[in-house]
Each structure stands twice: as structure tokens, then as C-alpha cells.
Coordinates of C-alpha atoms and ligand atoms in Angstrom, one line a residue:
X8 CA 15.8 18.8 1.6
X9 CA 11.9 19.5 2.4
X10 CA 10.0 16.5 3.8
X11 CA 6.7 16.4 5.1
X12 CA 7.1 15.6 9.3
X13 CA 4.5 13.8 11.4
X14 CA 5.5 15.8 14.8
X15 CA 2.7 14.4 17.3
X16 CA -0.2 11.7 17.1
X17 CA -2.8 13.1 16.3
X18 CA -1.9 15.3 13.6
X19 CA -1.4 16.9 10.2
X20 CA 2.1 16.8 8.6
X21 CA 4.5 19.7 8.8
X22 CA 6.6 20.8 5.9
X23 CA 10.2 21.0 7.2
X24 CA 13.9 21.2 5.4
X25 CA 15.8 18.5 7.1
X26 CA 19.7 17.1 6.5
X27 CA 20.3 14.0 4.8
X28 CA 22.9 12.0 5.4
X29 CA 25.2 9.9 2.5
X30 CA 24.3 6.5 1.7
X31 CA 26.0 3.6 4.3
X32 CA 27.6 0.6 2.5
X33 CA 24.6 -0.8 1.3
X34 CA 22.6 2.2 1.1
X35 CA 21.3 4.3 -1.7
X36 CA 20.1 7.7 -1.8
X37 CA 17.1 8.6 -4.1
X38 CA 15.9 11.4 -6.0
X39 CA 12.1 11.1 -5.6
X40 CA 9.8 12.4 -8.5
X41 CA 6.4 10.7 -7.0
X42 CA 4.8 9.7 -4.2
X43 CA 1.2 8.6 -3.8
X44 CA -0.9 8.9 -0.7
X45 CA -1.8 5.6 0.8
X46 CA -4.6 5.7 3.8
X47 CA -2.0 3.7 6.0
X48 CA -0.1 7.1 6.4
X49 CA -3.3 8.6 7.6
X50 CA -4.3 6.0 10.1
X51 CA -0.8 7.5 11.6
X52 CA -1.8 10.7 11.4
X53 CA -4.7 10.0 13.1
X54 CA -3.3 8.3 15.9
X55 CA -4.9 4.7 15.5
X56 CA -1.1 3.1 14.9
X57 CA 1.9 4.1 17.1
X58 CA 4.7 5.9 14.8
X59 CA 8.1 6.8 16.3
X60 CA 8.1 10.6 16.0
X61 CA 9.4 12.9 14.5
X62 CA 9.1 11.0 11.3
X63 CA 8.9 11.8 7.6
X64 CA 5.6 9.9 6.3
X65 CA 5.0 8.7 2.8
X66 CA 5.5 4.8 1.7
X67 CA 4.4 5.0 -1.9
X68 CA 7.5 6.5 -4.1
X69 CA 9.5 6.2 -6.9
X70 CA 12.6 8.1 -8.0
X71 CA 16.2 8.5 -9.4
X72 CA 19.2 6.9 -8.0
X73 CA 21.6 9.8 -7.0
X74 CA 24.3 7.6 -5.5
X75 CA 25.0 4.5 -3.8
X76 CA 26.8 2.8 -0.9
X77 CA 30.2 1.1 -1.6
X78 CA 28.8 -2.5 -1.6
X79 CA 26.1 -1.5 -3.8
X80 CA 26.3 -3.3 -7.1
X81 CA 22.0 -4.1 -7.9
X82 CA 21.7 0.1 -9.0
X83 CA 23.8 2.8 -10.4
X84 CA 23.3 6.7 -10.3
X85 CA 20.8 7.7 -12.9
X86 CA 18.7 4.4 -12.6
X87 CA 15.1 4.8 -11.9
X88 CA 13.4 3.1 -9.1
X89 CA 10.6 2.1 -7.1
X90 CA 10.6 1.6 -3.2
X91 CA 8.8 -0.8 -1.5
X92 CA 8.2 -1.3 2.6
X93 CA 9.0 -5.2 2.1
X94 CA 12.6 -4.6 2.6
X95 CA 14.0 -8.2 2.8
X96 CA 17.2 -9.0 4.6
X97 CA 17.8 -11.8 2.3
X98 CA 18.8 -14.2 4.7
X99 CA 16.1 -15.2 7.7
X100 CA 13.9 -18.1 7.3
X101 CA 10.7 -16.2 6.1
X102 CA 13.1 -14.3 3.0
X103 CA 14.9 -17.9 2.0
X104 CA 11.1 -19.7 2.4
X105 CA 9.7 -17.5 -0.7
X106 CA 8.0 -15.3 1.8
X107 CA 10.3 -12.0 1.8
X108 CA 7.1 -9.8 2.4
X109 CA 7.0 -11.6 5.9
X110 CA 10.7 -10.5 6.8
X111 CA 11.0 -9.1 10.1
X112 CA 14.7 -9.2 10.6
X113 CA 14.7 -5.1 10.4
X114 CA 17.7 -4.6 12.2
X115 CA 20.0 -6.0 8.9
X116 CA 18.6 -3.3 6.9
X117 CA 18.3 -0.3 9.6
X118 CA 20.8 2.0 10.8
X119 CA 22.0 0.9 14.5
X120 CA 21.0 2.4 17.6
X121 CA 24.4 4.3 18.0
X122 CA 25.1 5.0 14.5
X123 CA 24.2 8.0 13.0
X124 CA 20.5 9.1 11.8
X125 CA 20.2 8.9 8.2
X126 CA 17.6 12.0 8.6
X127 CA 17.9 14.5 11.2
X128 CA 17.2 18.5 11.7
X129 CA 19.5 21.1 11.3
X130 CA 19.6 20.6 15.5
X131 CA 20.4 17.6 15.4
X132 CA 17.1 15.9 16.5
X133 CA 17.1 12.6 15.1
X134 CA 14.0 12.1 12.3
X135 CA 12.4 8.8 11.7
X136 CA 11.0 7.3 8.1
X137 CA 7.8 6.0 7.9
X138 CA 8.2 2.5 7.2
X139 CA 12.0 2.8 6.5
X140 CA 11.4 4.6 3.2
X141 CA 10.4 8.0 4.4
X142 CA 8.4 8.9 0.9
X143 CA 6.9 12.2 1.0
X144 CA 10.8 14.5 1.0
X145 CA 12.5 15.0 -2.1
X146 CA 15.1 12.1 -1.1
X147 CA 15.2 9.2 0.0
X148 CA 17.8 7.2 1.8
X149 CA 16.6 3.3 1.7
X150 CA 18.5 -0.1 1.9
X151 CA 19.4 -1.3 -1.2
X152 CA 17.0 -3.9 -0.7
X153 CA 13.5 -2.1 -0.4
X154 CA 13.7 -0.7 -3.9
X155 CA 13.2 -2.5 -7.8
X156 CA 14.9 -1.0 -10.4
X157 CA 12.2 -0.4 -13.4
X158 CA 12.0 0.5 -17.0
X159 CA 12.7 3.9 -17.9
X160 CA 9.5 3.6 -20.0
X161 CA 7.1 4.1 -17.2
X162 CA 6.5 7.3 -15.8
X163 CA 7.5 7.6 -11.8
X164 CA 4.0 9.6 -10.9
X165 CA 2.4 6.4 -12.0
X166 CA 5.1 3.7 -10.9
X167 CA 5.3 5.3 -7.2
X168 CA 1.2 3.8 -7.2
X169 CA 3.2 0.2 -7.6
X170 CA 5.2 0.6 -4.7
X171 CA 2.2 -0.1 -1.8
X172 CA -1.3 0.5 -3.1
X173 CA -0.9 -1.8 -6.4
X174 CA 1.5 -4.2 -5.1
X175 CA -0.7 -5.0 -2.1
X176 CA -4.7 -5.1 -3.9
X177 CA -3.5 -6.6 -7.0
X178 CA -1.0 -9.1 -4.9
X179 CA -4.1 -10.0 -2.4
X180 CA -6.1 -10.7 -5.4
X181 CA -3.2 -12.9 -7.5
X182 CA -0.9 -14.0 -4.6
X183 CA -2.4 -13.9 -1.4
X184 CA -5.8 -15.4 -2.6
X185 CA -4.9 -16.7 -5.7
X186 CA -8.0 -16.1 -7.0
X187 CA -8.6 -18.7 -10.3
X188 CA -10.0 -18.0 -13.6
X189 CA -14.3 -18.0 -13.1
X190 CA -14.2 -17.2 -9.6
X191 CA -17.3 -15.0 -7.6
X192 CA -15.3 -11.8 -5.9
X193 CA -16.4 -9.3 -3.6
X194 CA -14.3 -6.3 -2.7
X195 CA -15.2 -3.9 -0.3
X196 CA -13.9 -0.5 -0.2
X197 CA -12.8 1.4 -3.3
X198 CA -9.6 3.7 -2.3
X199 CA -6.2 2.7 -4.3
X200 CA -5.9 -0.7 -2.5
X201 CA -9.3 -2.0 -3.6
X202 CA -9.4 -0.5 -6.8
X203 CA -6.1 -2.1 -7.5
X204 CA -7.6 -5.4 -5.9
X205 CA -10.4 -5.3 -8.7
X206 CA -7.9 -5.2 -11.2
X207 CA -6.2 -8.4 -9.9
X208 CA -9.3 -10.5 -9.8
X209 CA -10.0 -9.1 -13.7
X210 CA -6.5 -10.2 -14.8
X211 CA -6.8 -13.8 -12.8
X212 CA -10.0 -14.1 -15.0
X213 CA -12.7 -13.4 -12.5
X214 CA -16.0 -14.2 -13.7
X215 CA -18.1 -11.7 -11.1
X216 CA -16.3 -9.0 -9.2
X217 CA -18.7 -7.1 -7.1
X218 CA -17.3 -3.3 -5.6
X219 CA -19.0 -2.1 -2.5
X220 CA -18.0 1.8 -1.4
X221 CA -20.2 4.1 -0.3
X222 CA -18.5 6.6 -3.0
X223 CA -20.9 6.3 -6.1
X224 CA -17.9 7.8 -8.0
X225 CA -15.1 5.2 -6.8
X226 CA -18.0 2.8 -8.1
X227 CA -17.7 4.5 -11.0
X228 CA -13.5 4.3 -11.2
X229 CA -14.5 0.8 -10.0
X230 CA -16.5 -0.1 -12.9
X231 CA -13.2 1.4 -14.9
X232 CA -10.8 -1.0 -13.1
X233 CA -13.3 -4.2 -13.6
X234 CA -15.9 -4.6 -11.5
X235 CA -19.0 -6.3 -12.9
X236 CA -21.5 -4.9 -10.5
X237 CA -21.4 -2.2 -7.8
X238 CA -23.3 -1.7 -4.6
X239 CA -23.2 1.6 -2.6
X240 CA -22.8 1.0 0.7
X241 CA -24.7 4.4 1.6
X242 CA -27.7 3.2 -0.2
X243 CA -28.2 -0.6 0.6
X244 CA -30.0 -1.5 4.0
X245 CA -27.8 -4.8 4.2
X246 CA -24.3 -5.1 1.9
X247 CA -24.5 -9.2 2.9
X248 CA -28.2 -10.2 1.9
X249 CA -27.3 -7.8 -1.4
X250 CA -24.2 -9.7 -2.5
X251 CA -26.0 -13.2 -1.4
X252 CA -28.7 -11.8 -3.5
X253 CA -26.5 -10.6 -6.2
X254 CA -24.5 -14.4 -6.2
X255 CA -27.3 -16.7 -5.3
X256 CA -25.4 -17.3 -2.3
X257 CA -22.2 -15.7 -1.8
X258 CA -19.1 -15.1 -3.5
X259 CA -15.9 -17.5 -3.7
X260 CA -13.5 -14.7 -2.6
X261 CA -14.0 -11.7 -0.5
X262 CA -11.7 -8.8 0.0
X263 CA -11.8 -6.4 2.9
X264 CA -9.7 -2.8 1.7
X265 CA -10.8 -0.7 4.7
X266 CA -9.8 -1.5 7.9
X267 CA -12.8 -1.6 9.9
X268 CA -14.3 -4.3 12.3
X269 CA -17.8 -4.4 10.6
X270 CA -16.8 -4.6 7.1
X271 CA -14.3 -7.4 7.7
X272 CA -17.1 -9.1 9.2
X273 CA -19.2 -8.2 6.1
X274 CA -16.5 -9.9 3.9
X275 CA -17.0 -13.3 6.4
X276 CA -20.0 -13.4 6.2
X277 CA -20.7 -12.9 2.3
X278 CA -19.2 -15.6 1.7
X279 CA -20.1 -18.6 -0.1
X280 CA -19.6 -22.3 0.9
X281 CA -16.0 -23.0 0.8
X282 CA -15.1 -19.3 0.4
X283 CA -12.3 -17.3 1.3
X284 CA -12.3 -13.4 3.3
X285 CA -9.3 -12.1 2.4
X286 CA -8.1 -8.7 4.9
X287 CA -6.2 -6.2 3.5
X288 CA -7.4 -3.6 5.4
X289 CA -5.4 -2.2 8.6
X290 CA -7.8 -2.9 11.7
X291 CA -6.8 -1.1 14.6
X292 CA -4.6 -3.8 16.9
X293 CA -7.4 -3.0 20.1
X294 CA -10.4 -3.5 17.8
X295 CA -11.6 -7.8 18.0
X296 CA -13.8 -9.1 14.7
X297 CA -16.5 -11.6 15.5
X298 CA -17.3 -14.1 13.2
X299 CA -19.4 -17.5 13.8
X300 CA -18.0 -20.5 14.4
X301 CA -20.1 -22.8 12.6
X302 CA -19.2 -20.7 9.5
X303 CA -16.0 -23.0 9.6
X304 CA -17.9 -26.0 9.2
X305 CA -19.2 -25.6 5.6
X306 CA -15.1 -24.6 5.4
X307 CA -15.1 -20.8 5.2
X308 CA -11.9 -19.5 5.5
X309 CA -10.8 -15.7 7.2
X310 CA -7.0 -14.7 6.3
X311 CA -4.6 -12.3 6.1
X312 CA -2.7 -10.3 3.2
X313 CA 0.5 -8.3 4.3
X314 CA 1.6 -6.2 1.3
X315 CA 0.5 -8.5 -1.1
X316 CA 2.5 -10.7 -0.2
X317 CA 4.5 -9.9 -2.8
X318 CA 8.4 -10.9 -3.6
X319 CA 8.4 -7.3 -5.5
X320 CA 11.6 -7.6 -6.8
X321 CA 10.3 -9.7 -10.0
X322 CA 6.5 -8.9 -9.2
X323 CA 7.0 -5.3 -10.0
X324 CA 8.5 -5.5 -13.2
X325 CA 6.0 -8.0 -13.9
X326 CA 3.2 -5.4 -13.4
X327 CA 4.7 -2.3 -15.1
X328 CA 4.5 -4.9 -18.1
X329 CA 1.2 -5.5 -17.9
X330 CA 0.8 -1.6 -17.6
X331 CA 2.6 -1.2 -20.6
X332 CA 0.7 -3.2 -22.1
X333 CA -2.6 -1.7 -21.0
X334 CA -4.0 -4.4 -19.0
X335 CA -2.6 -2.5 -15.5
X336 CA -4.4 0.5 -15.2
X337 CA -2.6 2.8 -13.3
X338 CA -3.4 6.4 -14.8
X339 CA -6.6 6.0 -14.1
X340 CA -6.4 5.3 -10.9
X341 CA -4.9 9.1 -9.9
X342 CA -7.8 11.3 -9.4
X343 CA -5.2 14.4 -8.3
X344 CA -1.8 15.3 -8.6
X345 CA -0.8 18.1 -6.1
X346 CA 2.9 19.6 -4.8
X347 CA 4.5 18.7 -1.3
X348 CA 3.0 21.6 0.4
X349 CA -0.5 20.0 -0.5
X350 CA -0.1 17.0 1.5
X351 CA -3.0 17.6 4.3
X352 CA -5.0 18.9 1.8
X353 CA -4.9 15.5 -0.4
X354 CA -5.5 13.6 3.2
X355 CA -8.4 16.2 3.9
X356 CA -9.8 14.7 0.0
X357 CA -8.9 11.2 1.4
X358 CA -11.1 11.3 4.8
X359 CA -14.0 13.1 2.2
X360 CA -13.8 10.1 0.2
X361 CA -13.6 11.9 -3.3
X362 CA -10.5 10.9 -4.8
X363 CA -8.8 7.5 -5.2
X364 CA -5.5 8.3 -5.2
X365 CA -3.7 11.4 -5.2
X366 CA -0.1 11.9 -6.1
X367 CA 2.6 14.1 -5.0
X368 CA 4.9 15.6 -8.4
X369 CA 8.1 16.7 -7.0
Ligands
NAD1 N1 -2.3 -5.1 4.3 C1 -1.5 -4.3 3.8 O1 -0.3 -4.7 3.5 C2 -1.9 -2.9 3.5 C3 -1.0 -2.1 2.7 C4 -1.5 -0.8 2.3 C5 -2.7 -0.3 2.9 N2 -3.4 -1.1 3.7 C6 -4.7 -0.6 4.3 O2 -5.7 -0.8 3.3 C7 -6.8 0.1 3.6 C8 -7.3 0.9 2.4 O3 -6.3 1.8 2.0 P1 -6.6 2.9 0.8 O4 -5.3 3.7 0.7 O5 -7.2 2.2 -0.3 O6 -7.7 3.8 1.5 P2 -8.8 4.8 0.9 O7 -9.2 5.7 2.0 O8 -8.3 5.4 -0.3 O9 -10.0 3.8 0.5 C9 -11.0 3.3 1.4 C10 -12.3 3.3 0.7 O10 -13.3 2.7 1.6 C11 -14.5 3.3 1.4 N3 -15.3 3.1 2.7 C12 -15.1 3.6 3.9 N4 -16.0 3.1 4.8 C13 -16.7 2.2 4.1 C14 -17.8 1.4 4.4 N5 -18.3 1.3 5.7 N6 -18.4 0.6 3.4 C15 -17.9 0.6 2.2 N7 -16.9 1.4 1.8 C16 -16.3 2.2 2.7 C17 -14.1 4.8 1.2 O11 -15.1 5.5 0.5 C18 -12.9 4.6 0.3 O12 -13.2 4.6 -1.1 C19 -6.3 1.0 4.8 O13 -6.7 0.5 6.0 C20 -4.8 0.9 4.6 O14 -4.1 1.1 5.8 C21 -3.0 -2.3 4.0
ZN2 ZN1 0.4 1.9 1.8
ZN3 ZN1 14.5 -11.8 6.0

């Protein structure tokens, strides 16, 4: 099966046709018919995250169930599915404390050391998947816990968008932050994970939701997904003093879809008494933020969001309603739908900033 293969850090993906193996006990093997392209596959490309390598990329995919493991019961052959990085082992303190997103207990839902690779080349060379999933090939073999099984009614090219870049802005906006109904919202950087962030502060009932890119067309898509007012980042001296401006003061809520040290600083320091910076954004593990302390006296607060912190086993099902019922916009969210072989050519769009997401059709 053809999969796209990061081979050495830095650098682009190389098409290659690679062996499969058949699903283990509690495995299942996928058919994939979309995958979208999330920037946290790029910051591996790039070099600013240490992968394992050689490893298939892609973390954003939905497909068909081909066949399962013998203890499999959750999915049949024929079901369609979306996978999702939080694979959950179902059974550590963080999975049985509501937090499943936070499971680190890989090694119940991995393939042991001496067993053998679930990918691997035709010479044997062991292949790693990006994040587990390995989403950018035409299959997929995942634990039977890192997928949802979802409506047939819902196309896969737009579902796969559900799997990281929906699940994570959306969940930072209605989980992680909780935003409530009037709130003041910021949220900086447009891409899938942003966009998808805007949407979750207009369906919490946001009364303000200010986007900040320095794309005047994913202020445009932003306008699309719910934001109230835009700022372009290109054109505005100082993004703080133009939100404070904008909020007489600051906003409640503040979300940080980048990854970079001065805009999660931005997203502190826009904030309004009380407020919340939410960071979604990956910032590289070397790079420090610097924030004021006295900040935390009029009780600012700085967090976190890991995936949304989703439990996407009920919360995806739950947004492919709303979709259905048009208050999840997802196909406007996919500027580009391209073919395997385009992969570095959707990054290339990615790094230009033109599109906000692109989607491979397989
Ligand atoms: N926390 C998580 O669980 C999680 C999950 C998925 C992705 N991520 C991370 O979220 C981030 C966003 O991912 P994405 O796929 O949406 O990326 P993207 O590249 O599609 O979007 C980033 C956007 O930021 C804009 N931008 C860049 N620099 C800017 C600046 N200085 N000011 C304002 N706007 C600027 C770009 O124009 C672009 O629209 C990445 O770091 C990704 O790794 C985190
Ligand atoms: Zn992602
Ligand atoms: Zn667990």
C-alpha cells in the first residue's frame, strides 16, 4: 500500500509502497478515504519535534473498516470510521478520571518491542506511524481504541477534518475553556485549529470573537466560521493595544492556534481582568514564554489544551450532528483537495499561508 514516509528531519515526505501487516487481537485495519493536513505534521517535517523515523505522517483520517482483530467487538468490516491520536487505554487513572485525552499508558495500545511491525518495507525495515495512526497511506492499522465509528451520512473527506483539527479548536473552545454564553474571545491564528476554535466559541454563544491572522483571506474564512471582528496581524503595529482597544480592555478568553513564543504571549497579555489564555498551539519544547507576574494578581490565568481535551468517543458523534445540522461547518473549512502524491505541495500551500485546510481524496 502507498504511504507518504518522513525518511530524515528536516524534510519533505517520500511516496513509498510499504507491507501491512493483519490486525492483532484488538486491532483493526482501515481503508482510508480522507486525510487532512494538520500543521503538527509539518512541524515534524521541519524538524522542530523529534519523530522516530522512518514514519508514515498524517494524524487527521477517516475510512472504512476492512477487518478486525479477534477481540474486536466496538466495529465490523464495512463500518466507517474516524481516527483520533487520543487512543485511551481504558484503564489508567487519567482514562477512568474523565480525562482519556491525557492517557499516556501507550504501551497497552502499541505493538511490543519484539513483536512484529505493523508497517514495514518490502526489506524489512521497520516503519513508524505518526502518532500511532499513520494517516497519510491508503490503510491504516490503529488500536481499536483511537477510532469512533460515525454515521454513514457524513462524508469521510470532511469527517477526517474531525479527527485532530476540529476535535482540538472546537474542544479548546467548549471543553478545555469552557467558554459560557456572552463571553469576549480572541483567537489568534486562522489555520484548521483556529478556524475550528471560532466555531466553538459561536456555538458556546460567544458574544465577541475577535480572529487575528496575518492571512486577510483566513479572515475572510474566519468571518465564515464566526468571528465578529478581524485584525490582520500584517497590518496592525500592536495585536494587544488593538484587541484592548477593540474590548475596552481585553477579552474574557484567549486562544493561541500557532505555536509561537510571541503570540502566546500576545494571548496573555490581551487578556482582560479575570481572563483565561488558552494554548493550543505546539511551542517548540526549547522555546520559554514570558509573561508578568503581577498579571496573576488581577487573576489571569495561562493553560493548556491537549487535543481538546476531548473524550471523542461521544464528542465526535456529537459534532457530526451539529454538522449535519449545519451549525458545524466543516466544508467550508477545506480550501483544496489534492491526491497522495500532492502531499508537499499542500505543505508548500500550508507554510504560504493560503489555504486552511487541504485534504487528501484517496
Ligand atoms: N494542542 C493540540 O492538541 C494540537 C493539536 C493539533 C494541532 N496543534 C497545533 O496547532 C497549531 C495550528 O495548527 P494548524 O493546522 O491550524 O496550522 P496552520 O498553519 O493551518 O494555521 C496557522 C495560522 O497562523 C497564522 N499565523 C502565523 N503566524 C502568525 C502570527 N505571527 N500572527 C497571526 N497569525 C499567524 C497563519 O497565517 C495560519 O493561518 C500548530 O502548532 C499545530 O501543531 C495542537
Ligand atoms: Zn493535528
Ligand atoms: Zn489510559
Amino acid at each position: 500500500m502507498k504511504a507518504a514516509v518522513l525518511c530524515e528531519q528536516p524534510g519533505d515526505l517520500v511516496i513509498e509502497d510499504l507491507k501491512i501487516d493483519t490486525p492483532g487481537p484488538q486491532e483493526v485495519l482501515i481503508q482510508t478515504v480522507g486525510a487532512g493536513l494538520c500543521h503538527s505534521d509539518l512541524h515534524f517535517m521541519e524538524g522542530l519535534f523529534r519523530s522516530k523515523l522512518p514514519a508514515v505522517m498524517g494524524h487527521e483520517s477517516a475510512g472504512i473498516v476492512q477487518s478486525v482483530g479477534r477481540d474486536v467487538t466496538y466495529v465490523k468490516p464495512g463500518d466507517h470510521v474516524v481516527a483520533c491520536l487520543s487512543i485511551f487505554c481504558g484503564q489508567c487513572r487519567q482514562c477512568l478520571s474523565g480525562n482519556p485525552h491525557r492517557c499516556s499508558n501507550t504501551r497497552a495500545t502499541s505493538r511490543g518491542r519484539d513483536d512484529e511491525p505493523r508497517l514495514q518495507r518490502h526489506d524489512g525495515t521497520p516503519v513508524d506511524q505518526m502518532a500511532r495512526l499513520g494517516g497519510f497511506a491508503e490503510e491504516m492499522l490503529i488500536h481499536q481504541n483511537g477510532i469512533v465509528k460515525v454515521t454513514e451520512d457524513v462524508s469521510l473527506e470532511k469527517a477526517c477534518l474531525i479527527g485532530c483539527g476540529v476535535t482540538t479548536g472546537f474542544g479548546a473552545a467548549v471543553k478545555t475553556a469552557a467558554v459560557p454564553v456572552g463571553a469576549t474571545v480572541c483567537v489568534i491564528g486562522c489555520g484548521g485549529i483556529g478556524l475550528s476554535a471560532i466555531q466553538g466559541a459561536r456555538v458556546a454563544g460567544a458574544s465577541r470573537i475577535i480572529a487575528v491572522d496575518m492571512s486577510a483571506e483566513k479572515l475572510e474564512t474566519a468571518k465564515v466560521m464566526g468571528a465578529t471582528d478581524t485584525l490582520n496581524a500584517s497590518e496592525t503595529d500592536d495585536v494587544v493595544t488593538a484587541v484592548k482597544e477593540l474590548t475596552k480592555g481585553g477579552v474574557e478568553y484567549s486562544f493561541e492556534a500557532i505555536g509561537l513564543k510571541q503570540t502566546a504571549e500576545q494571548a496573555f497579555e490581551m487578556l482582560a481582568v479575570g481572563g483565561t489564555a488558552t494554548i493550543v498551539g505546539m511551542v517548540p519544547s526549547s522555546t520559554k514564554l514570558e509573561i508578568r507576574g503581577i498579571d496573576f494578581l488581577s487573576e489571569k490565568k495561562l493553560q493548556g489544551s491537549m487535543m481538546g481535551s476531548n473524550q471523542f468517543r461521544t464528542d465526535i458523534p456529537q459534532m457530526i450532528d451539529l454538522y449535519l445540522n449545519g451549525r458545524l461547518l466543516l466544508d467550508e473549512m477545506v480550501s483544496a483537495t489534492i491526491d497522495l502524491e500532492q502531499v508537499n505541495e499542500g505543505y508548500a500551500w500550508m507554510k504560504e499561508g493560503t489555504v486552511a485546510r487541504t485534504v487528501i481524496s484517496f
